Coordinates of C-alpha atoms in Angstrom, one line a residue:
Chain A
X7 CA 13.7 23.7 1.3
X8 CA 10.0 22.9 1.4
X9 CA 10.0 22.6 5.4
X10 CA 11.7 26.2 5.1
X11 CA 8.8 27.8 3.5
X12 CA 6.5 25.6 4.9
X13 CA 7.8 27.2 8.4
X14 CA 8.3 31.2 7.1
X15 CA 4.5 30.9 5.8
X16 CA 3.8 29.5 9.5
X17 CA 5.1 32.4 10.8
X18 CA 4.1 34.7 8.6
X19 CA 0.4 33.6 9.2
X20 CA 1.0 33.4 12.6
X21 CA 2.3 37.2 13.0
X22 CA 0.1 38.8 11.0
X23 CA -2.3 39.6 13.2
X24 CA 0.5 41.3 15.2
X25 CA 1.8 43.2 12.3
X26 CA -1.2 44.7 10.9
X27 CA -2.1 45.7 14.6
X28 CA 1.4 48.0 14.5
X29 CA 1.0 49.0 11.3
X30 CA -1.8 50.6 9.5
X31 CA -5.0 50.4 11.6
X32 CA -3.6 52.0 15.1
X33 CA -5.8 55.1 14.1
X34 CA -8.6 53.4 14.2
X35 CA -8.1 51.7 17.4
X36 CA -10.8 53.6 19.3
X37 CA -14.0 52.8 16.6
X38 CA -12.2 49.5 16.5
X39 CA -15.7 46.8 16.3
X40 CA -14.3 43.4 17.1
X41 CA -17.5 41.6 15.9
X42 CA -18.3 43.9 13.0
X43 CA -14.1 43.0 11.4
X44 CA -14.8 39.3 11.7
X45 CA -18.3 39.3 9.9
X46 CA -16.5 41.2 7.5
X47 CA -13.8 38.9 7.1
X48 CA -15.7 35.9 7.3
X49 CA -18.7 37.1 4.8
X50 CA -18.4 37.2 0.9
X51 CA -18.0 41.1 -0.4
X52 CA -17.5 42.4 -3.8
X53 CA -14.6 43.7 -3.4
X54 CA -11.1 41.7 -2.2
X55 CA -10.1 44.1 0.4
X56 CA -5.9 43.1 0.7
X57 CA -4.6 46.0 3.0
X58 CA -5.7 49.6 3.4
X59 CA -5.1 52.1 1.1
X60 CA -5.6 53.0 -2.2
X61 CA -4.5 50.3 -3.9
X62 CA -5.0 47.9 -1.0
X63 CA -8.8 47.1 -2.5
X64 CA -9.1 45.0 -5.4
X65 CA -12.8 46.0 -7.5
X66 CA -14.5 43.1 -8.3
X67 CA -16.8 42.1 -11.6
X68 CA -20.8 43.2 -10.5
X69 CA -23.2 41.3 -12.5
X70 CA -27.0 41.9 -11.8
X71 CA -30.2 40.5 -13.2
X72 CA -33.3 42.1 -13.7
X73 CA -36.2 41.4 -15.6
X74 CA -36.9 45.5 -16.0
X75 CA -32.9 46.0 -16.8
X76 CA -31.7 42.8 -18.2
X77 CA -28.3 41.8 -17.4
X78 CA -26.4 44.6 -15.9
X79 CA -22.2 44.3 -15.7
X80 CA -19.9 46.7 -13.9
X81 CA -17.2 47.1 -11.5
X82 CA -17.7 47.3 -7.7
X83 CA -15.5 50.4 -7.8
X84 CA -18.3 52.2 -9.4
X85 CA -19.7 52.6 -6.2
X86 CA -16.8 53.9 -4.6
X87 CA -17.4 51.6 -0.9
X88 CA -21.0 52.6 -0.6
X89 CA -20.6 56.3 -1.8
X90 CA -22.0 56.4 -4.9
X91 CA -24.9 54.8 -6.9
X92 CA -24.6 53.4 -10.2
X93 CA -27.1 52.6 -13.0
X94 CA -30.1 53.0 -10.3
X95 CA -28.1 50.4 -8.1
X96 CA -26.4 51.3 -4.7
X97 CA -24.0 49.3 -1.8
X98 CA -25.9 49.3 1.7
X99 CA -23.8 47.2 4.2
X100 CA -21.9 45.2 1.8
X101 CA -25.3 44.1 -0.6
X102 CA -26.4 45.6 -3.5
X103 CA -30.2 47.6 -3.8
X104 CA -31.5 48.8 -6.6
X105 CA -32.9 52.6 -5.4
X106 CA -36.1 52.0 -7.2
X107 CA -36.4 48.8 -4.8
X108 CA -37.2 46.4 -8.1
X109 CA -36.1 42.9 -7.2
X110 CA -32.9 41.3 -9.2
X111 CA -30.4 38.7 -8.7
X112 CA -27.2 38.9 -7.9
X113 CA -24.6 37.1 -9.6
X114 CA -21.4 38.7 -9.1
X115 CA -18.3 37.7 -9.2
X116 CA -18.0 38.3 -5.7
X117 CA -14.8 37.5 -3.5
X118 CA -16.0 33.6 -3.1
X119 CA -16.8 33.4 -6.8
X120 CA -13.8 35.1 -7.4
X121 CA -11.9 32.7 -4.8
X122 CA -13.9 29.5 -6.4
X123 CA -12.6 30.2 -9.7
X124 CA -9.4 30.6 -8.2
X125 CA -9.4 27.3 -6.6
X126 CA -11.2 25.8 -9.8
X127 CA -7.9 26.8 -11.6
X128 CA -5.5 25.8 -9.3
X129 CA -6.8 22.5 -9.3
X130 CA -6.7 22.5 -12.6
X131 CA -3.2 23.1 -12.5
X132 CA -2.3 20.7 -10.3
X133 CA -4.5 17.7 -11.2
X134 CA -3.7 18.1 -14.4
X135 CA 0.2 18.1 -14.1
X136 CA -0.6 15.2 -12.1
X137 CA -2.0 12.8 -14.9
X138 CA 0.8 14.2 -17.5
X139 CA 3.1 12.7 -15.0
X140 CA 1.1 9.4 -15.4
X141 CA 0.9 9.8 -18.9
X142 CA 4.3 10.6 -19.0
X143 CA 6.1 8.0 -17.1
X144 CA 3.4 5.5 -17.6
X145 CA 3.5 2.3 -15.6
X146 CA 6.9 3.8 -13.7
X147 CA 7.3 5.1 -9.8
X148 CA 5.9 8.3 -9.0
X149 CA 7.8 11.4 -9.1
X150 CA 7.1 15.0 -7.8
X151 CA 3.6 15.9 -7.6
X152 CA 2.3 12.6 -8.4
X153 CA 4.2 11.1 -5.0
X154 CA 2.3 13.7 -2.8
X155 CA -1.2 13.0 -5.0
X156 CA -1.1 9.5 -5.3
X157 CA -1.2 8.3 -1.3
X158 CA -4.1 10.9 -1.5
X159 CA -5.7 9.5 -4.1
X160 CA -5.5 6.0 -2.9
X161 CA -6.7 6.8 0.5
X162 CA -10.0 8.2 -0.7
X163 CA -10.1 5.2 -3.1
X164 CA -9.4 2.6 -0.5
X165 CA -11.2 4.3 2.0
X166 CA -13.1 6.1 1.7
X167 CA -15.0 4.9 -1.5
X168 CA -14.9 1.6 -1.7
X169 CA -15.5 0.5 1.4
X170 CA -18.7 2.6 1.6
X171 CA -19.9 2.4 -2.3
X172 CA -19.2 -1.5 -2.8
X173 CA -18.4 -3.3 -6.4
X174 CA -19.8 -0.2 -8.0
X175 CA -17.6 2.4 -6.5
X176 CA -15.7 3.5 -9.8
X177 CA -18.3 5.3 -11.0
X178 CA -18.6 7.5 -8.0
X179 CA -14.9 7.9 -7.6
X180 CA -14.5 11.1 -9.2
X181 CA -17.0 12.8 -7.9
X182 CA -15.8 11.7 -4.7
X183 CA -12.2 12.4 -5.7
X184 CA -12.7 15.8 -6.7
X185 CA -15.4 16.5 -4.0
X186 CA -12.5 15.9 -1.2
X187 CA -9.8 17.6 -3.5
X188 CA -12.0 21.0 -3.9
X189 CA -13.1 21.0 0.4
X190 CA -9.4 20.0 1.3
X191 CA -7.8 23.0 -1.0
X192 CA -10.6 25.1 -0.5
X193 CA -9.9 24.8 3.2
X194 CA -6.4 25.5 2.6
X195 CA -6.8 28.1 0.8
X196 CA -9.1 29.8 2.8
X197 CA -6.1 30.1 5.6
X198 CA -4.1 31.9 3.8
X199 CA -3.9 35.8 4.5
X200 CA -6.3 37.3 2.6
X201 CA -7.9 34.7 1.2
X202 CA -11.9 34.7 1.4
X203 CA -13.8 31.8 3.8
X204 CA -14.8 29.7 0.5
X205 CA -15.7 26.5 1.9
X206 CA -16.7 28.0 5.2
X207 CA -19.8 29.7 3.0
X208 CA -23.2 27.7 3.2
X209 CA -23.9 28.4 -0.2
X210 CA -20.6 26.3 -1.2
X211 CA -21.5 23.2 1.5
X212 CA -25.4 23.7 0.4
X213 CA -24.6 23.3 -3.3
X214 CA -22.1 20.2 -2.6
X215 CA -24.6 18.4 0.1
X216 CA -27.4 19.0 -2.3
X217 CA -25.4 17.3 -5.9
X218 CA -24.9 14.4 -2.5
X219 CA -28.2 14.6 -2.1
X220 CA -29.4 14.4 -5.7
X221 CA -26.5 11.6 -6.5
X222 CA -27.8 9.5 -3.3
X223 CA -31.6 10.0 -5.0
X224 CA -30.3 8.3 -8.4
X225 CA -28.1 5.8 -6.8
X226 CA -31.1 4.9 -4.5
X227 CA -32.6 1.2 -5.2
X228 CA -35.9 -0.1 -4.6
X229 CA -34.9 -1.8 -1.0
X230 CA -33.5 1.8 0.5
X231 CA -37.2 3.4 -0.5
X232 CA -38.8 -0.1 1.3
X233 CA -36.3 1.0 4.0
X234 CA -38.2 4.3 4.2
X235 CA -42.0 3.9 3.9
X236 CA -42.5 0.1 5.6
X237 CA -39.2 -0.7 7.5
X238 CA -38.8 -4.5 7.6
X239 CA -39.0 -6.0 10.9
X240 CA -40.7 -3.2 12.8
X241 CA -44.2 -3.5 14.3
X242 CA -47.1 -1.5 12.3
X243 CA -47.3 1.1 15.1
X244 CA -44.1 1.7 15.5
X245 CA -44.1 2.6 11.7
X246 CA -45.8 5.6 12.0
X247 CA -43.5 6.9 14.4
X248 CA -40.2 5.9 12.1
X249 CA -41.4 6.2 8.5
X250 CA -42.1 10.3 9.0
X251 CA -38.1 10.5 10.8
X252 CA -36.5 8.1 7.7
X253 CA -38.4 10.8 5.1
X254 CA -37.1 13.7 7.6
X255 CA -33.4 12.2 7.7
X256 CA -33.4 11.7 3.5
X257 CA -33.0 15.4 3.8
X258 CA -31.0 15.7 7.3
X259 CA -28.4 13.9 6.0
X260 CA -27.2 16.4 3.3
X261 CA -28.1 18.8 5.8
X262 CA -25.8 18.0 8.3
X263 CA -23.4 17.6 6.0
X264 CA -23.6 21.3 4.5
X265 CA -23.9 22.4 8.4
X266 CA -21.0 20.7 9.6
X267 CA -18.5 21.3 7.0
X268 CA -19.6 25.3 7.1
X269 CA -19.4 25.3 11.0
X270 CA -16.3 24.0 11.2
X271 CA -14.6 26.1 8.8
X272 CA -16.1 29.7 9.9
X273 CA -15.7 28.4 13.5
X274 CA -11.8 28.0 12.7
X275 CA -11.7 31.7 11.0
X276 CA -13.4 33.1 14.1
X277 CA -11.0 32.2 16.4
X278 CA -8.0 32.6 14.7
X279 CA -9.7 36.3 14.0
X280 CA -10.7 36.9 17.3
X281 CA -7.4 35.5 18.8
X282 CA -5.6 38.5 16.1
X283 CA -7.9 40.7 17.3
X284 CA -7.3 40.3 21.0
X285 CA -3.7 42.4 20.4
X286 CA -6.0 45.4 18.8
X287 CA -8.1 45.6 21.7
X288 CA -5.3 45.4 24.4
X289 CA -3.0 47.2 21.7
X290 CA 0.1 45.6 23.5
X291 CA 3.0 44.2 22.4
X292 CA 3.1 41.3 25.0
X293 CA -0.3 40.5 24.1
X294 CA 0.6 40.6 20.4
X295 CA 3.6 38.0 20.8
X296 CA 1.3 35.8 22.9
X297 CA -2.0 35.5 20.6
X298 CA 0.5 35.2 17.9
X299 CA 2.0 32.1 19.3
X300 CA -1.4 30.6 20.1
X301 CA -2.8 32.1 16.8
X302 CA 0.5 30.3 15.1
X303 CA -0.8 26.7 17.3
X304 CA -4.5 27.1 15.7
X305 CA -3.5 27.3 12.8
X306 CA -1.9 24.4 12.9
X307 CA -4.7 23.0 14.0
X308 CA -6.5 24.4 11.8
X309 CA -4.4 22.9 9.0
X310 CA -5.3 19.4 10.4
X311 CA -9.2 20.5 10.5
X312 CA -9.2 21.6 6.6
X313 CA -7.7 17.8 6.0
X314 CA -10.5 16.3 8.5
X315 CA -13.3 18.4 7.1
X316 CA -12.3 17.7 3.9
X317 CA -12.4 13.7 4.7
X318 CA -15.6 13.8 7.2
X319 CA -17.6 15.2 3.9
X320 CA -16.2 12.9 1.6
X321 CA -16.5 9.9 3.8
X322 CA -20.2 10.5 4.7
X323 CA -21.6 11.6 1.3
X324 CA -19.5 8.0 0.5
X325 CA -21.8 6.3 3.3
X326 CA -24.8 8.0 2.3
X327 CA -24.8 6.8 -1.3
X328 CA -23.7 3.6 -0.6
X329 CA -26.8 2.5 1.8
X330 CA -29.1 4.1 -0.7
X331 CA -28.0 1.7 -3.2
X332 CA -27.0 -1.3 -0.7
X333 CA -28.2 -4.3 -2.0
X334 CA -30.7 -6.7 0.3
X335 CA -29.0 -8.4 3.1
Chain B
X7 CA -28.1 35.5 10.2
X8 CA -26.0 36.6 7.0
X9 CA -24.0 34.2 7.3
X10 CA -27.0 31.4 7.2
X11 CA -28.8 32.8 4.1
X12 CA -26.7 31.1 1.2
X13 CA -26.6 33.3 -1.9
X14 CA -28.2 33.1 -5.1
X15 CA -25.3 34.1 -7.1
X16 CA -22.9 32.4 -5.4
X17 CA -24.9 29.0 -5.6
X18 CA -25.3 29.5 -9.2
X19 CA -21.5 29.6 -9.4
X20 CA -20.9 27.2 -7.6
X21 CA -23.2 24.7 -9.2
X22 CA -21.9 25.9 -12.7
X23 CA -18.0 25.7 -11.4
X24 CA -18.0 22.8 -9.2
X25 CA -20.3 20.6 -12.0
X26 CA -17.9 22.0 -14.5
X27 CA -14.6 20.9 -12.0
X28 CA -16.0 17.4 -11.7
X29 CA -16.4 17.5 -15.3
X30 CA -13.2 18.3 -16.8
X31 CA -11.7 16.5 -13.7
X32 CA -13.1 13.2 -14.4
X33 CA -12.3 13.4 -17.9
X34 CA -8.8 14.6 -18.3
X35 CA -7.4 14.2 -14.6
X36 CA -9.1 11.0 -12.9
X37 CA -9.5 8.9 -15.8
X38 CA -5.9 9.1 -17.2
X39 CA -4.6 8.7 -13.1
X40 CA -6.9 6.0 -12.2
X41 CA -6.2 3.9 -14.6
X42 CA -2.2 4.5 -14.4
X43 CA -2.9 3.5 -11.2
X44 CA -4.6 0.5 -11.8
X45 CA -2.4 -0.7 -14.7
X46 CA 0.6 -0.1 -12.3
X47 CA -1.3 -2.0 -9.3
X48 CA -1.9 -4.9 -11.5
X49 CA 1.4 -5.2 -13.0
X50 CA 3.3 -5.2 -9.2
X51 CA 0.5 -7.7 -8.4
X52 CA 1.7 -9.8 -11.4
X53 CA 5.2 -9.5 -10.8
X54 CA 4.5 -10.3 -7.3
X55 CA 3.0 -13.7 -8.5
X56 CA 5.6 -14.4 -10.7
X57 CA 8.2 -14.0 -8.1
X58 CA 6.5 -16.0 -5.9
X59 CA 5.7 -18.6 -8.7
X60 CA 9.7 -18.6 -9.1
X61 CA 9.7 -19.0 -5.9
X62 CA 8.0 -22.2 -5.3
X63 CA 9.9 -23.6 -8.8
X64 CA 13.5 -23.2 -7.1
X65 CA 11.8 -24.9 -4.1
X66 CA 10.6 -27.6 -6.5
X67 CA 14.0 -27.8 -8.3
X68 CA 15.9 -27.4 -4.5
X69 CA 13.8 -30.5 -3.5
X70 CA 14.3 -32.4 -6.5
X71 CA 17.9 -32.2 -6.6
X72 CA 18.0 -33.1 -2.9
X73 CA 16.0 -36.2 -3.9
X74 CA 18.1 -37.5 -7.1
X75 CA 21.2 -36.4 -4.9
X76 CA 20.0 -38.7 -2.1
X77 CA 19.2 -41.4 -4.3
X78 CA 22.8 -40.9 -5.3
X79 CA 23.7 -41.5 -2.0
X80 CA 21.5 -44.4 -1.6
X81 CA 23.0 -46.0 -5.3
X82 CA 26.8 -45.1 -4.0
X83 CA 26.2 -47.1 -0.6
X84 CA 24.5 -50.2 -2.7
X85 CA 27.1 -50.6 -4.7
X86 CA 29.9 -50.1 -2.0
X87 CA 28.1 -52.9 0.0
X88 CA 27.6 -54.9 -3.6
X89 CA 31.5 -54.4 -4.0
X90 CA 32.8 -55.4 -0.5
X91 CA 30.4 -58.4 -0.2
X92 CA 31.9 -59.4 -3.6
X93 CA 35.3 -58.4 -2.0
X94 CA 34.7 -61.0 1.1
X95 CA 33.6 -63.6 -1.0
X96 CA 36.6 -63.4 -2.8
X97 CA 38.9 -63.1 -0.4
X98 CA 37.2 -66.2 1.2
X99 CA 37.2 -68.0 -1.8
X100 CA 41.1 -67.4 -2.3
X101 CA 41.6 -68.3 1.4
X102 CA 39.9 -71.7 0.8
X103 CA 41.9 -72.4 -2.1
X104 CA 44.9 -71.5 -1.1
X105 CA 44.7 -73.7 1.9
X106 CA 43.1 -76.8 0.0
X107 CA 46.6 -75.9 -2.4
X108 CA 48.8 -76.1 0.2
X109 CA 47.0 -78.8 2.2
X110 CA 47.2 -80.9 -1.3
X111 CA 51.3 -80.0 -1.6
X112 CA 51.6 -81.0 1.6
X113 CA 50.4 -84.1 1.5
X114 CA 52.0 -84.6 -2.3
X115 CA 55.5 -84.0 -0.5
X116 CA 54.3 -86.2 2.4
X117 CA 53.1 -88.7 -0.4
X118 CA 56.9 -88.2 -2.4
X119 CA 59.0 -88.3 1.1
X120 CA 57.4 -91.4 1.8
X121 CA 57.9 -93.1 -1.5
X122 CA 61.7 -91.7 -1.8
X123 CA 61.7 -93.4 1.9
X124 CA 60.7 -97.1 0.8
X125 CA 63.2 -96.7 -2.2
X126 CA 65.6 -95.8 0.5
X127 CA 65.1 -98.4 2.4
X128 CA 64.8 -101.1 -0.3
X129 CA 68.2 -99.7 -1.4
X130 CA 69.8 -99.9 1.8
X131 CA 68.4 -103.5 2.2
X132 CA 69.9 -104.4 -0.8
X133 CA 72.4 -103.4 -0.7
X134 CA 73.1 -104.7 2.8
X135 CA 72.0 -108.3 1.4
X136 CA 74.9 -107.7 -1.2
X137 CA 77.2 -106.6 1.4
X138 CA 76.4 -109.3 3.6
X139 CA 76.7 -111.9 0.9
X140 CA 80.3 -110.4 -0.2
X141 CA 81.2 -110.6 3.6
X142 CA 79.9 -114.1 4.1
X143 CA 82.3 -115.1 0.7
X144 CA 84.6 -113.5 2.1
X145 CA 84.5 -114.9 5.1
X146 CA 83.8 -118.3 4.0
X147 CA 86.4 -117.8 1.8
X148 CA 88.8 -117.2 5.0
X149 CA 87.4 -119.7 6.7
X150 CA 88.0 -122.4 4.2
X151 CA 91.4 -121.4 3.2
X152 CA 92.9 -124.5 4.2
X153 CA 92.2 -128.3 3.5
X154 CA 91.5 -129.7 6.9
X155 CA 88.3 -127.4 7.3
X156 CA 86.8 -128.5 4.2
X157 CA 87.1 -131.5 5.1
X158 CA 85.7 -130.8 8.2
X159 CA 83.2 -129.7 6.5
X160 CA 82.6 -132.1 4.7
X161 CA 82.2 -134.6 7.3
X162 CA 79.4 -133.0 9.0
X163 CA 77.5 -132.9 6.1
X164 CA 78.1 -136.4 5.5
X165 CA 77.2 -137.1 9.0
X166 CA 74.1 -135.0 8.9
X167 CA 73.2 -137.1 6.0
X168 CA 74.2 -140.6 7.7
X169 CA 71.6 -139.5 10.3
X170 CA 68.9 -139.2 7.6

């Protein structure tokens, strides 16, 4: 049953492409921008654009902050895809201007926010299911949801956190736990049809590398600092070379981190766009069934990526904040 | 370059959300599992050790039963030896006897032959004597039936005893 659906939702991802290419967008074939549909696809909006038409556009919650206007709440319909202004603010390429050109912040429930939130919930959901189960059938074999959690779960725990974090590793383990949980199903998530590029946005990687980053600051111990300024063992100058690269990595670390994670993931929607796409620029039904089949293969792939990401981040914000708090040796 | 420049709102949400996530996570989702986890770990562990344990006492008993039943053994063959030694030296014994009892009759009946033999014989002697006595009466008797040998007789011995 579940390698059923698994397989229809393969090949519904996989044809999609194709489909919309016959459908609804034929007319539009000739102003047809390649680069300008994947931006759009891959970039946060406020609006979930589902399919064309009238209803095909889902509005989504605009909130803005201004020190002259306060907080200011409306829907994204109000400006009717760039057409209208409302309450002095107007659309221009997909951002929001106020006309008077005052400065504000934007924090609307855009199509990430609105796909965070979604995530947030499901793993909700799911997690907590999950520990009913335990609670539930407590001390007794796994069953259901728990069976497909629990090698999870123990293969972050096993190793992913304790071999990098050392006798001290249950206090990290659910931030770690939850840090791979939210990538991996973000990552899933972000494959379906229609679903926005969440973990493929580097204001999600910046925000996880940075709490990484702050955790690996109050983990750190007194030898990884002495590891820093005056490296044991090197001569004095030497130092001057390595001291200023240590105090550049404390930061290239988490950097690479939010880098890597985002690459990846845009990367991934890129291709499997542009592979879609190559059927609306040839407009050809053998070319559709083709980059359907490899856009089918990618997303397999892709499906393995989302899992590897997911484990690459976890595993190195692991090894990160276990040598800042790695005891002498 | 859009893609690069991380937004304000959408960091402030995430912070919020995701802190919020790990939150409610670790308290109502990683705590109960963990420890499930961990109480159910430990308890295979135990079992594990106690079957092992049981293990090593049903070696323990296998071996000890091997050892009383070979001591058994060893208790069953001492007294099988015990028994046919005892056996041997009774049947020696008994041959020994027997043939000292027999020797012993033998030489009784050789003792009681030869007595019953010298009666025998004294008998027989006797009663030859008598029998020669009753044959030399008789005889004599013959003999000296009539006068003229007695006085034959007589005159020898008278002559013997004229030539003293």
């Amino acid at each position: 049953m579940l390698r059923k659906i698994i397989v229809l939702l393969l090949i519904f991802v996989g044809f999609s492409g194709t489909s919309m290419a016959f459908s609804g967008e034929e007319g539009e074939s000739e102003s047809f921008n390649t680069g300008e549909m994947i931006m759009e696809h891959i970039s946060d909006a406020h609006e979930w654009h589902l399919w064309n038409g009238h209803y095909g556009t889902l509005p989504l919650p605009v909130i803005l902050y201004s020190q002259q206007n306060g907080i200011v709440a409306f829907l994204s319909s109000k400006f009717e895809h760039g057409h209208a202004s409302y309450q002095g603010y107007k659309m221009e390429e997909g951002h929001i201007v106020a006309e008077d050109g005052h400065s504000f912040i934007d924090f609307s429930i855009t199509k990430n926010v609105a796909q965070l939130m979604f995530n947030v919930v499901l793993m909700f959901v799911v997690f907590f299911t999950a520990a009913k189960g335990y609670k539930k059938r407590e001390g007794r074999a796994p069953k259901g949801l728990q069976s497909l959690l629990e090698p999870i779960i123990i293969f972050v725990r096993d190793e992913i956190v304790k071999p990098n974090i050392g006798k001290n590793y249950n206090k990290y383990l659910p931030y770690f736990l939850t840090l791979f949980f939210f990538i991996w199903f973000g990552n899933l998530i972000g494959l379906m049809p229609g679903a926005a590029n969440l973990t493929g946005n580097i204001a999600i990687t910046c925000v996880l590398a940075v709490i990484t980053l702050v955790l690996t600051m109050f983990s750190s111990n007194k030898h990884y600092w002495k590891h820093i300024f005056w490296p044991p063992g090197v001569p004095v100058p030497i130092k001057f070379i390595i001291v200023p690269i240590e105090i550049i990595g404390i930061l290239t670390k988490p950097f690479s981190l939010m880098i890597r994670l985002f690459v990846a993931i845009t990367a991934g929607h890129i291709v499997l766009l542009s592979l879609m796409f190559m059927t609306f620029i040839f407009a050809s039904w053998g070319v559709g069934i083709g980059s359907s089949l490899v856009v089918l293969f990618i997303n397999i792939i892709e499906i393995l990526v989302a899992t590897i990401q997911a484990y690459v981040f976890t595993l190195f914000s692991s090894m990160y904040i276990g040598m800042a708090m790695e005891e002498h040796h | 370059m859009e893609l690069l420049t991380p937004g304000v709102g959408l960091i402030f949400w995430q912070t919020v959300i995701f802190l919020s996530l790990v939150f409610l996570l670790s308290k109502f989702a990683w705590k109960p599992i963990l420890s499930a986890l961990r109480i159910r770990e430990e308890s295979i562990e135990e079992a594990l050790s106690l079957a092992e344990e049981a293990r090593k006492e049903i070696a323990n008993l296998k071996s000890d039963n091997e050892k009383l039943l070979d001591q058994a053994r060893q208790e069953r063959e001492a007294i099988m030896r015990e028994a046919r030694e005892a056996a041997n030296v009774m049947r020696e014994e008994a041959r020994t006897e027997a043939g000292k009892t027999t020797e012993k009759m033998i030489s009784d009946a050789r003792a009681a032959i030869e007595a019953e033999k010298q009666a025998a014989m004294s008998d027989v002697r006797n009663q030859v004597t008598e029998l020669s006595l009753v044959i030399a009466e008789k005889i004599l008797k013959t003999q000296l039936a009539g006068n003229k040998e007695q006085e034959k007789l007589i005159t020898e011995y008278v002559k013997e005893l004229n030539l003293n």
